[in-house]
Amino acid sequence: MEKRPVTVRIARWSAEHPWRAIALWVVFVAVCFVGGSMAGSVEATSRDQAIGESGRADVIAGDGHFDNPATESVLITARSGALDTDAAMQAAADVSAAMKALPDVAAVSDPLPSHDKSALLVRVTLKGDPDTASDRLGPLAAATADVQTRHPALRVEETGGPSISKAMDDTLGKDFKRAEYLSLPVTFAILVVAFGALIAAGIPVLLALSSVAAALGLSTLASHLVPSTDTTSSVILLIGMAVGVDYSLFYLRREREERARGRGHLDAVELAAETSGHAVVVSGIAVTIAMAGLFLAGDVVFSSLAVGSILVVLVAVLGSLTVLPALLSKLGRWIDRPRVPLLWRLTRPRTDDKGSKAWAFILRPALRRPAATLIVSVIALLALAAPALSMRLTFPGMEDLPRTTPAMQAYDRLVQAFPSNGTVHTVAVRVPAGQLDNTRAALTRLAQKAAADPLFAPLDQEPQIQVSKDGTVALLDVATPFEGRSAQARASLDKLRGELVPQTLGGVPGAQSAVGGFVAADVDYARHVKEKLPLVVGFVLILTFIVMAFTFRSVVVALTSIALNMLSAAASYGLVVLIFQGTWAEGVLGFRSMDAVVSWLPLFLFVVLFGLSMDYHVFVVSRIREAVRSGLTTREAVAKGISGSAGVVTSAAVVMVAVFAIFATLSTIDMKQLGVGLAAAILLDATIIRAVVLPSLMTLLGDANWWAPRFMRKKPPAVANTPEKVFLKV
């Protein structure tokens, strides 16, 4: 007797011992989550995240162990017309007196006038940990508001790193809470429409949430090997909900179809495990391979995201093979209760092999005229992808943050009055002991040369050079009056790195220097992504090809799978560039165009899209191959496979598009671009690719779809030469 696949054996055991399987899953999730919480998370440091010369500057600065207390700025300006100097000085004195009386304030500077005498600036230095400063701003804000009340003719406002951070945390916190509150009910509502029954709709959500919980705990444990970042948990939630719902949908839909055809509960679960369960495993491997490509980026942020994504995918696969069959077996026909009357009639499993009339109409052009349909659809997708050729990469800067908060509005006025508080380059120098005087003199000359150049901001005061306690590390901030991602800001960086720093610090014996700051990090990271993207893409494509080729025993299927996924990814790149590098969609999506794409997005978007798109592709091609093996022609198999999987794939795609579209409503530009890119790619993949390109290509190729070299072909089982066996063979 032929040995059954491991997915079938696991599912059969779970279905026969449902309470044990469910208990083991609950224990597994609880142990992972509680164990992770007890172990604690290891966060990535600036040294871990060092990229390029800007990263070296951060490392040098870190080695200096500087005491960098949090600071706030109180800006005093006129509400209209020229500033009344006497009134402004009186307000500044009130600000100083009020701030000095606060226990969390370490020092208050003298009022500093702007060059054009349009503003006064009072700097406030805070005590305590700078990382928690934003949580201790209440008394400062109250003091500033009190001074404002006493001087209504002036504008007295507070801004700075801690207040901007607090404002953004509040804004993003509301955004993500809204996204979380919307995503679950939206997902559940879509699944209710897909299944027409409440319990059937709730199971995929339950499996996805439990997978996310387990993966969060496991990722916390893994952070002791690969440090985690702030975005890891968000990505685990995003990927976990996507694949968890997908895998449950594939499995649950097939089990319901087999029960509708008259099979018993155990047999239906077993057949679902042999077909959809196998597709889930292959899909999980494909997603894991895609995410593993992030390790080649040489970036701790991407490595952390890879660990979190891989863990949640593997947990979701494990859940779909173990606890899901147990739940289906235990619930039996209760899975279809309570029914939503109208929806149940529309979505209940069919007992015949007749496909949907709607999908028969949709597939007609691809099946009747495959060559023409393929050419037109590919040209359309390539045209959509064309804008990606002009893609520009940059980091989001201060200018990209929402201007809806008072802190950001005050920041804009502060930079206008005091340009040196805007975009800043940090020159970090490490020197041997005894070279401190030479270093100070060189950095002073550097500051003076920069101040005389129109690419840099004039000096508001004497150059402020920070020196470490051991005298081996020095820092100097050099400001530019231009926005961080502007051509002038990049030109100022080039001048610093290529001319001013070598001219001034080159004469200090043994000096090691590097230029950091926002502009430097932006330039260095974009270069890093462009260098690593081909390596990551090559790794993902090669390993995916191998997995797909041996899974389907076909080189052609593997090549077409890769080609179609590359096509949908390229089209999504083009859409992101078309939307965000222009201004036409600003009013629609509520953003300010940065005339570029966020630096980390292309690489991350590629691996996520390639992995998630492979979900549908594996499932659909598996159904087509199943139909071919039953004796249908390729054209008939394509029609049956795509129309037969239409309901589940469409439902899964709608869930993903809806959840990703919610991310496009968030306030920050990077989340908007990620949400639009993911939603667009899944939509394209589930519609044009699945309904037009895939059927036309497979119909055109015919039997060639299944070609493979001899060593890849599956050998038939050996049969003993007995009369009974010979008869069976005949």
PDB file of C-alpha atoms in Angstrom, residues 131-347:
ATOM      1  CA  ASP A 131      14.136  58.408  25.563  1.00  0.00           C
ATOM      2  CA  THR A 132      11.374  59.137  28.074  1.00  0.00           C
ATOM      3  CA  ALA A 133      11.386  62.927  27.696  1.00  0.00           C
ATOM      4  CA  SER A 134       8.263  62.934  25.529  1.00  0.00           C
ATOM      5  CA  ASP A 135       6.332  61.395  28.433  1.00  0.00           C
ATOM      6  CA  ARG A 136       7.287  64.275  30.764  1.00  0.00           C
ATOM      7  CA  LEU A 137       6.304  67.279  28.668  1.00  0.00           C
ATOM      8  CA  GLY A 138       3.020  68.102  30.420  1.00  0.00           C
ATOM      9  CA  PRO A 139       4.434  70.714  32.845  1.00  0.00           C
ATOM     10  CA  LEU A 140       6.475  72.375  30.063  1.00  0.00           C
ATOM     11  CA  ALA A 141       3.445  72.608  27.797  1.00  0.00           C
ATOM     12  CA  ALA A 142       1.381  74.062  30.643  1.00  0.00           C
ATOM     13  CA  ALA A 143       4.074  76.664  31.393  1.00  0.00           C
ATOM     14  CA  THR A 144       4.270  77.661  27.719  1.00  0.00           C
ATOM     15  CA  ALA A 145       0.488  77.967  27.513  1.00  0.00           C
ATOM     16  CA  ASP A 146       0.446  80.141  30.639  1.00  0.00           C
ATOM     17  CA  VAL A 147       2.998  82.546  29.125  1.00  0.00           C
ATOM     18  CA  GLN A 148       0.986  82.612  25.900  1.00  0.00           C
ATOM     19  CA  THR A 149      -2.119  83.616  27.868  1.00  0.00           C
ATOM     20  CA  ARG A 150      -0.251  86.512  29.459  1.00  0.00           C
ATOM     21  CA  HIS A 151       1.099  87.731  26.090  1.00  0.00           C
ATOM     22  CA  PRO A 152      -1.814  87.417  23.643  1.00  0.00           C
ATOM     23  CA  ALA A 153      -0.256  89.797  21.085  1.00  0.00           C
ATOM     24  CA  LEU A 154       2.664  87.368  20.586  1.00  0.00           C
ATOM     25  CA  ARG A 155       2.854  83.763  19.462  1.00  0.00           C
ATOM     26  CA  VAL A 156       4.569  81.693  22.165  1.00  0.00           C
ATOM     27  CA  GLU A 157       4.898  78.017  21.178  1.00  0.00           C
ATOM     28  CA  GLU A 158       6.945  74.981  22.072  1.00  0.00           C
ATOM     29  CA  THR A 159       8.572  72.501  19.729  1.00  0.00           C
ATOM     30  CA  GLY A 160      11.523  70.128  19.646  1.00  0.00           C
ATOM     31  CA  GLY A 161      12.379  66.468  19.335  1.00  0.00           C
ATOM     32  CA  PRO A 162      10.382  65.245  22.355  1.00  0.00           C
ATOM     33  CA  SER A 163       7.240  67.262  21.550  1.00  0.00           C
ATOM     34  CA  ILE A 164       7.299  66.277  17.867  1.00  0.00           C
ATOM     35  CA  SER A 165       7.855  62.638  18.876  1.00  0.00           C
ATOM     36  CA  LYS A 166       4.894  62.790  21.263  1.00  0.00           C
ATOM     37  CA  ALA A 167       2.675  64.399  18.627  1.00  0.00           C
ATOM     38  CA  MET A 168       3.623  61.752  16.054  1.00  0.00           C
ATOM     39  CA  ASP A 169       3.187  58.916  18.551  1.00  0.00           C
ATOM     40  CA  ASP A 170      -0.287  60.192  19.396  1.00  0.00           C
ATOM     41  CA  THR A 171      -1.195  60.543  15.717  1.00  0.00           C
ATOM     42  CA  LEU A 172       0.221  57.167  14.703  1.00  0.00           C
ATOM     43  CA  GLY A 173      -1.251  55.520  17.788  1.00  0.00           C
ATOM     44  CA  LYS A 174      -4.716  56.674  16.752  1.00  0.00           C
ATOM     45  CA  ASP A 175      -4.001  55.589  13.176  1.00  0.00           C
ATOM     46  CA  PHE A 176      -2.961  52.064  14.109  1.00  0.00           C
ATOM     47  CA  LYS A 177      -5.802  51.655  16.588  1.00  0.00           C
ATOM     48  CA  ARG A 178      -8.236  52.660  13.861  1.00  0.00           C
ATOM     49  CA  ALA A 179      -6.544  50.235  11.456  1.00  0.00           C
ATOM     50  CA  GLU A 180      -6.750  47.406  13.999  1.00  0.00           C
ATOM     51  CA  TYR A 181     -10.371  48.160  14.864  1.00  0.00           C
ATOM     52  CA  LEU A 182     -11.294  48.228  11.169  1.00  0.00           C
ATOM     53  CA  SER A 183      -9.231  45.298   9.890  1.00  0.00           C
ATOM     54  CA  LEU A 184     -10.797  42.585  12.062  1.00  0.00           C
ATOM     55  CA  PRO A 185     -14.470  43.455  11.445  1.00  0.00           C
ATOM     56  CA  VAL A 186     -13.773  44.060   7.750  1.00  0.00           C
ATOM     57  CA  THR A 187     -12.036  40.683   7.462  1.00  0.00           C
ATOM     58  CA  PHE A 188     -14.845  38.925   9.323  1.00  0.00           C
ATOM     59  CA  ALA A 189     -17.528  40.633   7.203  1.00  0.00           C
ATOM     60  CA  ILE A 190     -15.810  39.573   3.968  1.00  0.00           C
ATOM     61  CA  LEU A 191     -15.526  35.996   5.214  1.00  0.00           C
ATOM     62  CA  VAL A 192     -19.215  35.981   6.175  1.00  0.00           C
ATOM     63  CA  VAL A 193     -20.013  36.985   2.596  1.00  0.00           C
ATOM     64  CA  ALA A 194     -17.631  34.286   1.322  1.00  0.00           C
ATOM     65  CA  PHE A 195     -19.044  31.435   3.441  1.00  0.00           C
ATOM     66  CA  GLY A 196     -22.570  32.553   4.305  1.00  0.00           C
ATOM     67  CA  ALA A 197     -22.103  31.146   7.827  1.00  0.00           C
ATOM     68  CA  LEU A 198     -20.749  32.784  10.972  1.00  0.00           C
ATOM     69  CA  ILE A 199     -18.708  29.887  12.392  1.00  0.00           C
ATOM     70  CA  ALA A 200     -17.028  29.209   9.045  1.00  0.00           C
ATOM     71  CA  ALA A 201     -16.159  32.898   8.822  1.00  0.00           C
ATOM     72  CA  GLY A 202     -14.767  33.008  12.354  1.00  0.00           C
ATOM     73  CA  ILE A 203     -12.373  30.051  12.087  1.00  0.00           C
ATOM     74  CA  PRO A 204      -9.867  31.712   9.656  1.00  0.00           C
ATOM     75  CA  VAL A 205      -9.764  34.827  11.849  1.00  0.00           C
ATOM     76  CA  LEU A 206      -9.241  32.682  14.966  1.00  0.00           C
ATOM     77  CA  LEU A 207      -6.394  30.725  13.370  1.00  0.00           C
ATOM     78  CA  ALA A 208      -4.749  33.903  12.061  1.00  0.00           C
ATOM     79  CA  LEU A 209      -4.914  35.655  15.454  1.00  0.00           C
ATOM     80  CA  SER A 210      -3.539  32.632  17.333  1.00  0.00           C
ATOM     81  CA  SER A 211      -0.722  32.332  14.778  1.00  0.00           C
ATOM     82  CA  VAL A 212       0.138  36.007  15.269  1.00  0.00           C
ATOM     83  CA  ALA A 213       0.169  35.582  19.065  1.00  0.00           C
ATOM     84  CA  ALA A 214       2.515  32.593  18.891  1.00  0.00           C
ATOM     85  CA  ALA A 215       4.783  34.297  16.354  1.00  0.00           C
ATOM     86  CA  LEU A 216       5.032  37.440  18.483  1.00  0.00           C
ATOM     87  CA  GLY A 217       6.317  35.348  21.376  1.00  0.00           C
ATOM     88  CA  LEU A 218       8.730  33.389  19.190  1.00  0.00           C
ATOM     89  CA  SER A 219      10.060  36.588  17.586  1.00  0.00           C
ATOM     90  CA  THR A 220      10.774  37.990  21.039  1.00  0.00           C
ATOM     91  CA  LEU A 221      12.846  34.912  21.797  1.00  0.00           C
ATOM     92  CA  ALA A 222      14.542  35.171  18.393  1.00  0.00           C
ATOM     93  CA  SER A 223      15.486  38.799  19.099  1.00  0.00           C
ATOM     94  CA  HIS A 224      18.238  37.457  21.374  1.00  0.00           C
ATOM     95  CA  LEU A 225      19.888  36.195  18.170  1.00  0.00           C
ATOM     96  CA  VAL A 226      18.675  38.836  15.687  1.00  0.00           C
ATOM     97  CA  PRO A 227      17.789  42.144  17.409  1.00  0.00           C
ATOM     98  CA  SER A 228      14.262  43.361  16.731  1.00  0.00           C
ATOM     99  CA  THR A 229      13.019  46.757  15.607  1.00  0.00           C
ATOM    100  CA  ASP A 230       9.876  48.801  16.226  1.00  0.00           C
ATOM    101  CA  THR A 231       8.234  47.607  13.006  1.00  0.00           C
ATOM    102  CA  THR A 232       8.652  43.856  13.581  1.00  0.00           C
ATOM    103  CA  SER A 233       5.385  43.344  15.473  1.00  0.00           C
ATOM    104  CA  SER A 234       3.415  45.380  12.899  1.00  0.00           C
ATOM    105  CA  VAL A 235       4.768  43.249  10.054  1.00  0.00           C
ATOM    106  CA  ILE A 236       3.992  40.041  11.965  1.00  0.00           C
ATOM    107  CA  LEU A 237       0.394  41.224  12.336  1.00  0.00           C
ATOM    108  CA  LEU A 238       0.178  42.231   8.671  1.00  0.00           C
ATOM    109  CA  ILE A 239       1.684  39.027   7.245  1.00  0.00           C
ATOM    110  CA  GLY A 240       0.082  36.774   9.857  1.00  0.00           C
ATOM    111  CA  MET A 241      -3.441  37.954   9.159  1.00  0.00           C
ATOM    112  CA  ALA A 242      -2.859  37.644   5.416  1.00  0.00           C
ATOM    113  CA  VAL A 243      -1.444  34.109   5.307  1.00  0.00           C
ATOM    114  CA  GLY A 244      -3.461  32.828   8.273  1.00  0.00           C
ATOM    115  CA  VAL A 245      -6.740  33.750   6.617  1.00  0.00           C
ATOM    116  CA  ASP A 246      -5.529  32.512   3.225  1.00  0.00           C
ATOM    117  CA  TYR A 247      -4.463  29.074   4.416  1.00  0.00           C
ATOM    118  CA  SER A 248      -7.665  28.550   6.372  1.00  0.00           C
ATOM    119  CA  LEU A 249      -9.739  29.626   3.397  1.00  0.00           C
ATOM    120  CA  PHE A 250      -8.007  27.184   1.044  1.00  0.00           C
ATOM    121  CA  TYR A 251      -8.426  24.277   3.446  1.00  0.00           C
ATOM    122  CA  LEU A 252     -11.907  25.083   4.687  1.00  0.00           C
ATOM    123  CA  ARG A 253     -13.360  25.676   1.235  1.00  0.00           C
ATOM    124  CA  ARG A 254     -12.064  22.343  -0.081  1.00  0.00           C
ATOM    125  CA  GLU A 255     -13.350  20.436   2.954  1.00  0.00           C
ATOM    126  CA  ARG A 256     -16.814  21.947   2.485  1.00  0.00           C
ATOM    127  CA  GLU A 257     -16.805  21.042  -1.219  1.00  0.00           C
ATOM    128  CA  GLU A 258     -15.977  17.410  -0.468  1.00  0.00           C
ATOM    129  CA  ARG A 259     -18.676  17.173   2.209  1.00  0.00           C
ATOM    130  CA  ALA A 260     -21.173  18.651  -0.249  1.00  0.00           C
ATOM    131  CA  ARG A 261     -20.284  15.807  -2.632  1.00  0.00           C
ATOM    132  CA  GLY A 262     -21.271  13.268   0.024  1.00  0.00           C
ATOM    133  CA  ARG A 263     -17.975  12.407   1.716  1.00  0.00           C
ATOM    134  CA  GLY A 264     -17.830  11.848   5.479  1.00  0.00           C
ATOM    135  CA  HIS A 265     -16.122  14.338   7.783  1.00  0.00           C
ATOM    136  CA  LEU A 266     -12.876  12.386   8.108  1.00  0.00           C
ATOM    137  CA  ASP A 267     -12.636  11.627   4.403  1.00  0.00           C
ATOM    138  CA  ALA A 268     -13.353  15.256   3.518  1.00  0.00           C
ATOM    139  CA  VAL A 269     -10.639  16.463   5.889  1.00  0.00           C
ATOM    140  CA  GLU A 270      -8.201  13.898   4.508  1.00  0.00           C
ATOM    141  CA  LEU A 271      -8.821  14.897   0.903  1.00  0.00           C
ATOM    142  CA  ALA A 272      -8.541  18.581   1.802  1.00  0.00           C
ATOM    143  CA  ALA A 273      -5.195  17.829   3.447  1.00  0.00           C
ATOM    144  CA  GLU A 274      -3.982  15.942   0.369  1.00  0.00           C
ATOM    145  CA  THR A 275      -4.887  18.794  -1.993  1.00  0.00           C
ATOM    146  CA  SER A 276      -5.253  22.153  -0.272  1.00  0.00           C
ATOM    147  CA  GLY A 277      -2.997  21.116   2.612  1.00  0.00           C
ATOM    148  CA  HIS A 278      -0.232  20.287   0.149  1.00  0.00           C
ATOM    149  CA  ALA A 279      -0.766  23.664  -1.566  1.00  0.00           C
ATOM    150  CA  VAL A 280      -0.534  25.407   1.827  1.00  0.00           C
ATOM    151  CA  VAL A 281       2.815  23.737   2.565  1.00  0.00           C
ATOM    152  CA  VAL A 282       4.234  24.666  -0.841  1.00  0.00           C
ATOM    153  CA  SER A 283       2.924  28.201  -0.483  1.00  0.00           C
ATOM    154  CA  GLY A 284       4.428  28.461   3.004  1.00  0.00           C
ATOM    155  CA  ILE A 285       7.800  27.341   1.681  1.00  0.00           C
ATOM    156  CA  ALA A 286       7.582  29.887  -1.146  1.00  0.00           C
ATOM    157  CA  VAL A 287       6.719  32.722   1.258  1.00  0.00           C
ATOM    158  CA  THR A 288       9.501  31.640   3.616  1.00  0.00           C
ATOM    159  CA  ILE A 289      12.040  31.645   0.786  1.00  0.00           C
ATOM    160  CA  ALA A 290      10.949  35.101  -0.311  1.00  0.00           C
ATOM    161  CA  MET A 291      11.234  36.467   3.228  1.00  0.00           C
ATOM    162  CA  ALA A 292      14.595  34.755   3.753  1.00  0.00           C
ATOM    163  CA  GLY A 293      15.940  36.862   0.899  1.00  0.00           C
ATOM    164  CA  LEU A 294      15.806  39.834   3.284  1.00  0.00           C
ATOM    165  CA  PHE A 295      18.756  38.374   5.209  1.00  0.00           C
ATOM    166  CA  LEU A 296      20.956  39.126   2.192  1.00  0.00           C
ATOM    167  CA  ALA A 297      20.224  42.839   2.515  1.00  0.00           C
ATOM    168  CA  GLY A 298      22.835  43.100   5.265  1.00  0.00           C
ATOM    169  CA  ASP A 299      20.509  45.272   7.336  1.00  0.00           C
ATOM    170  CA  VAL A 300      19.329  44.434  10.850  1.00  0.00           C
ATOM    171  CA  VAL A 301      15.919  46.003  10.146  1.00  0.00           C
ATOM    172  CA  PHE A 302      15.286  43.682   7.193  1.00  0.00           C
ATOM    173  CA  SER A 303      16.742  40.722   9.112  1.00  0.00           C
ATOM    174  CA  SER A 304      14.321  41.387  11.967  1.00  0.00           C
ATOM    175  CA  LEU A 305      11.396  41.629   9.548  1.00  0.00           C
ATOM    176  CA  ALA A 306      12.514  38.380   7.890  1.00  0.00           C
ATOM    177  CA  VAL A 307      12.601  36.538  11.222  1.00  0.00           C
ATOM    178  CA  GLY A 308       9.152  37.780  12.227  1.00  0.00           C
ATOM    179  CA  SER A 309       7.595  37.038   8.830  1.00  0.00           C
ATOM    180  CA  ILE A 310       9.091  33.556   8.553  1.00  0.00           C
ATOM    181  CA  LEU A 311       7.977  32.634  12.052  1.00  0.00           C
ATOM    182  CA  VAL A 312       4.380  33.732  11.535  1.00  0.00           C
ATOM    183  CA  VAL A 313       4.168  31.948   8.161  1.00  0.00           C
ATOM    184  CA  LEU A 314       5.524  28.687   9.584  1.00  0.00           C
ATOM    185  CA  VAL A 315       3.163  28.892  12.576  1.00  0.00           C
ATOM    186  CA  ALA A 316       0.203  29.535  10.238  1.00  0.00           C
ATOM    187  CA  VAL A 317       1.172  26.508   8.116  1.00  0.00           C
ATOM    188  CA  LEU A 318       1.466  24.371  11.251  1.00  0.00           C
ATOM    189  CA  GLY A 319      -1.934  25.534  12.463  1.00  0.00           C
ATOM    190  CA  SER A 320      -3.618  24.796   9.142  1.00  0.00           C
ATOM    191  CA  LEU A 321      -2.235  21.239   9.186  1.00  0.00           C
ATOM    192  CA  THR A 322      -3.026  20.442  12.828  1.00  0.00           C
ATOM    193  CA  VAL A 323      -5.641  22.427  14.711  1.00  0.00           C
ATOM    194  CA  LEU A 324      -7.718  23.321  11.634  1.00  0.00           C
ATOM    195  CA  PRO A 325      -8.511  19.664  10.721  1.00  0.00           C
ATOM    196  CA  ALA A 326      -9.315  19.065  14.391  1.00  0.00           C
ATOM    197  CA  LEU A 327     -11.760  21.966  14.478  1.00  0.00           C
ATOM    198  CA  LEU A 328     -13.395  20.871  11.229  1.00  0.00           C
ATOM    199  CA  SER A 329     -13.764  17.312  12.488  1.00  0.00           C
ATOM    200  CA  LYS A 330     -15.171  18.359  15.843  1.00  0.00           C
ATOM    201  CA  LEU A 331     -17.588  20.918  14.467  1.00  0.00           C
ATOM    202  CA  GLY A 332     -18.791  18.722  11.619  1.00  0.00           C
ATOM    203  CA  ARG A 333     -21.802  20.262   9.920  1.00  0.00           C
ATOM    204  CA  TRP A 334     -21.955  22.916  12.640  1.00  0.00           C
ATOM    205  CA  ILE A 335     -19.265  24.649  10.628  1.00  0.00           C
ATOM    206  CA  ASP A 336     -22.095  25.900   8.404  1.00  0.00           C
ATOM    207  CA  ARG A 337     -24.060  27.424  11.299  1.00  0.00           C
ATOM    208  CA  PRO A 338     -25.529  29.935  11.950  1.00  0.00           C
ATOM    209  CA  ARG A 339     -26.381  30.548   8.314  1.00  0.00           C
ATOM    210  CA  VAL A 340     -26.985  33.964   6.800  1.00  0.00           C
ATOM    211  CA  PRO A 341     -30.069  33.142   4.685  1.00  0.00           C
ATOM    212  CA  LEU A 342     -29.449  34.963   1.401  1.00  0.00           C
ATOM    213  CA  LEU A 343     -25.665  34.656   1.507  1.00  0.00           C
ATOM    214  CA  TRP A 344     -25.832  30.944   2.287  1.00  0.00           C
ATOM    215  CA  ARG A 345     -27.849  30.258  -0.857  1.00  0.00           C
ATOM    216  CA  LEU A 346     -25.331  32.157  -2.941  1.00  0.00           C
ATOM    217  CA  THR A 347     -22.163  30.684  -1.399  1.00  0.00           C
TER     218      THR A 347
END
